[in-house]
XYZ file of C-alpha atoms in Angstrom:
101
model
C -3.221 -1.576 -6.237
C -4.305 1.942 -5.401
C -7.819 3.389 -5.262
C -8.252 7.071 -5.998
C -11.587 8.398 -4.743
C -12.719 11.815 -5.958
C -15.588 12.807 -3.656
C -17.869 15.594 -4.859
C -20.613 17.430 -2.979
C -23.092 18.453 -5.640
C -25.441 21.397 -5.812
C -29.005 20.645 -4.703
C -30.855 18.403 -7.155
C -27.947 17.890 -9.563
C -27.161 14.216 -8.974
C -28.878 12.742 -12.046
C -27.396 15.338 -14.390
C -23.937 15.105 -12.807
C -23.868 11.304 -13.116
C -24.708 11.556 -16.829
C -21.975 14.127 -17.446
C -19.452 12.152 -15.380
C -20.227 8.987 -17.403
C -19.437 10.943 -20.572
C -16.208 12.132 -18.953
C -15.225 8.569 -18.117
C -15.667 7.536 -21.742
C -13.390 10.405 -22.780
C -10.815 9.210 -20.225
C -11.032 5.643 -21.502
C -10.320 6.837 -25.054
C -7.450 9.085 -23.954
C -5.970 6.264 -21.873
C -6.746 3.317 -24.127
C -3.277 1.894 -23.429
C -3.550 2.171 -19.621
C -4.970 -0.413 -17.215
C -7.548 1.109 -14.875
C -11.087 0.564 -13.713
C -13.589 3.143 -12.555
C -16.999 3.330 -11.024
C -19.414 6.064 -10.027
C -21.070 5.945 -6.611
C -23.885 8.062 -5.147
C -24.988 8.524 -1.561
C -27.552 6.273 0.106
C -26.992 7.670 3.611
C -24.846 10.478 4.928
C -24.494 13.907 3.333
C -27.014 14.428 0.531
C -25.890 14.935 -3.069
C -22.575 13.141 -2.685
C -21.050 11.620 -5.817
C -17.842 9.594 -5.852
C -15.631 8.752 -8.813
C -13.544 5.769 -7.741
C -10.589 4.820 -9.944
C -8.430 1.730 -9.391
C -4.902 1.767 -10.818
C -1.888 -0.543 -10.396
C 0.021 2.113 -8.412
C -0.012 5.837 -7.688
C 2.742 6.494 -10.232
C 0.390 5.193 -12.951
C -2.274 7.664 -11.804
C 0.141 10.609 -11.651
C 1.836 9.912 -14.966
C -1.454 9.652 -16.867
C -3.476 12.416 -15.207
C -1.766 15.026 -17.375
C -2.816 13.220 -20.534
C -6.444 13.336 -19.447
C -6.305 16.935 -18.222
C -4.808 18.030 -21.583
C -7.612 16.441 -23.619
C -9.866 19.172 -25.060
C -13.012 17.002 -24.896
C -12.284 16.181 -21.234
C -11.731 19.876 -20.437
C -15.119 20.799 -21.929
C -16.816 17.951 -20.082
C -15.174 18.908 -16.796
C -16.327 22.522 -17.127
C -19.895 21.286 -17.440
C -19.453 18.895 -14.518
C -17.709 21.341 -12.206
C -20.559 23.842 -12.575
C -22.723 21.316 -10.654
C -20.235 20.843 -7.806
C -20.204 22.698 -4.471
C -16.971 21.165 -3.171
C -14.847 18.053 -3.255
C -11.765 16.243 -2.106
C -9.555 13.314 -3.080
C -8.632 10.207 -1.144
C -5.805 7.919 -2.263
C -5.932 4.474 -0.668
C -3.622 1.485 -0.932
C -5.397 -1.847 -1.268
C -4.129 -3.955 1.652
C -6.086 -7.107 1.018
């Protein structure tokens, strides 16, 4: 198993709106990848840097993530959703972690 964590630093005061838009984006991903096994969850900061939002996706292996990312990125509904979401983001980064136990 592999966990892909997309960590976003949001613009001031945008957490509630960004979570709503990201939830819509996840539904678009689920439709586009209806034949793919994955789970996802959205996390927000409790401590640490303010306005941090994390999209955590669990996939069987990194190849599954790579081979399906293009399908999501090509989806017109996802592209429109991501434009809305990215307007609320200051910066971000990705972590890819192997589940060891």
